[in-house]
């Protein structure tokens, strides 16, 4: 199967993100859809429709993608290193899913230094607000982009993703090799 993220959200969760005209409207729709879900507290830190859209996808859709599925057109707010599509709200990015798990991530590398600098600034704000997955500004990478980088892309699929499928792990941190990256066990 092949679907945009918006199509997958509508098909699997019954939420039409096309009707969201503001962040407030998006949050209200999600709150009604996920009424009582403890994960709703995460909405407080989101300040874009794209972030809310990705939250709904991760919360309600991902685990239901059993058949091999390609999801594409990810929001620009959650794809800081990917080129924008013709519709500037989305990026040239896709992820493969099977049995409710992400297998890999692919995107066209952003090679516009001005756009990249703006996105790094946005990521820095997210990090300051406590978002653990925010990308750190990579000054060397940005400088390399300024000198010129040809169009490129790649598909990242790792042994860790395969280990997740084989072991039934729900989080990639459960199967990674380096324990310093793994969450500490509670006593």
CSV table of N, CA and C in Angstrom, one decimal, residues 3 10 14 21 23 28 30 44 58 72 77 85 117 119 122 143 148 150 154 158 168 179:
chain,number,residue,atom,x,y,z
A,3,UNK,N,0.2,5.5,0.9
A,3,UNK,CA,-0.7,6.5,1.3
A,3,UNK,C,0.1,7.7,1.8
A,10,UNK,N,-6.8,9.6,8.0
A,10,UNK,CA,-8.3,9.6,7.7
A,10,UNK,C,-8.8,8.2,7.6
A,14,UNK,N,-10.0,7.9,11.2
A,14,UNK,CA,-11.2,8.6,10.9
A,14,UNK,C,-11.1,10.1,11.1
A,21,UNK,N,-7.6,24.2,10.2
A,21,UNK,CA,-7.1,25.5,9.7
A,21,UNK,C,-6.2,26.3,10.7
A,23,UNK,N,-3.7,25.6,14.6
A,23,UNK,CA,-3.2,24.6,15.6
A,23,UNK,C,-4.3,24.4,16.7
A,28,UNK,N,-8.1,20.7,19.2
A,28,UNK,CA,-9.5,20.4,19.7
A,28,UNK,C,-10.0,19.1,19.0
A,30,UNK,N,-8.2,16.6,17.9
A,30,UNK,CA,-7.5,15.4,18.5
A,30,UNK,C,-8.0,15.1,19.9
A,44,UNK,N,0.3,19.9,24.6
A,44,UNK,CA,0.6,21.2,25.1
A,44,UNK,C,1.9,21.8,24.5
A,58,UNK,N,1.4,8.9,14.9
A,58,UNK,CA,2.1,8.0,15.8
A,58,UNK,C,1.3,7.3,16.9
A,72,UNK,N,4.0,8.6,3.0
A,72,UNK,CA,4.8,9.7,2.5
A,72,UNK,C,4.1,11.0,2.7
A,77,UNK,N,7.5,20.3,9.7
A,77,UNK,CA,7.9,20.5,11.1
A,77,UNK,C,8.5,19.3,11.8
A,85,UNK,N,8.1,19.5,-0.5
A,85,UNK,CA,7.3,19.0,-1.7
A,85,UNK,C,6.8,20.3,-2.4
A,117,UNK,N,19.2,26.4,7.6
A,117,UNK,CA,19.5,27.3,8.8
A,117,UNK,C,18.3,27.7,9.6
A,119,UNK,N,15.5,25.9,9.7
A,119,UNK,CA,15.0,24.7,10.3
A,119,UNK,C,15.8,24.4,11.6
A,122,UNK,N,14.6,26.5,14.3
A,122,UNK,CA,13.3,26.0,14.8
A,122,UNK,C,13.6,24.8,15.7
A,143,UNK,N,27.8,24.4,6.9
A,143,UNK,CA,28.8,25.0,6.1
A,143,UNK,C,29.0,24.2,4.8
A,148,UNK,N,27.8,23.8,-1.4
A,148,UNK,CA,27.0,23.2,-2.4
A,148,UNK,C,27.0,21.7,-2.2
A,150,UNK,N,25.0,18.3,-4.0
A,150,UNK,CA,24.1,17.8,-5.1
A,150,UNK,C,22.9,17.1,-4.5
A,154,UNK,N,18.5,8.8,0.7
A,154,UNK,CA,18.9,7.5,1.1
A,154,UNK,C,17.8,6.8,1.9
A,158,UNK,N,17.8,-0.4,9.5
A,158,UNK,CA,18.8,-1.0,10.3
A,158,UNK,C,18.5,-2.3,10.9
A,168,UNK,N,9.6,-8.5,18.9
A,168,UNK,CA,8.3,-8.0,19.3
A,168,UNK,C,8.4,-6.7,20.2
A,179,UNK,N,23.9,0.4,25.9
A,179,UNK,CA,23.1,0.6,27.0
A,179,UNK,C,22.9,2.1,27.5
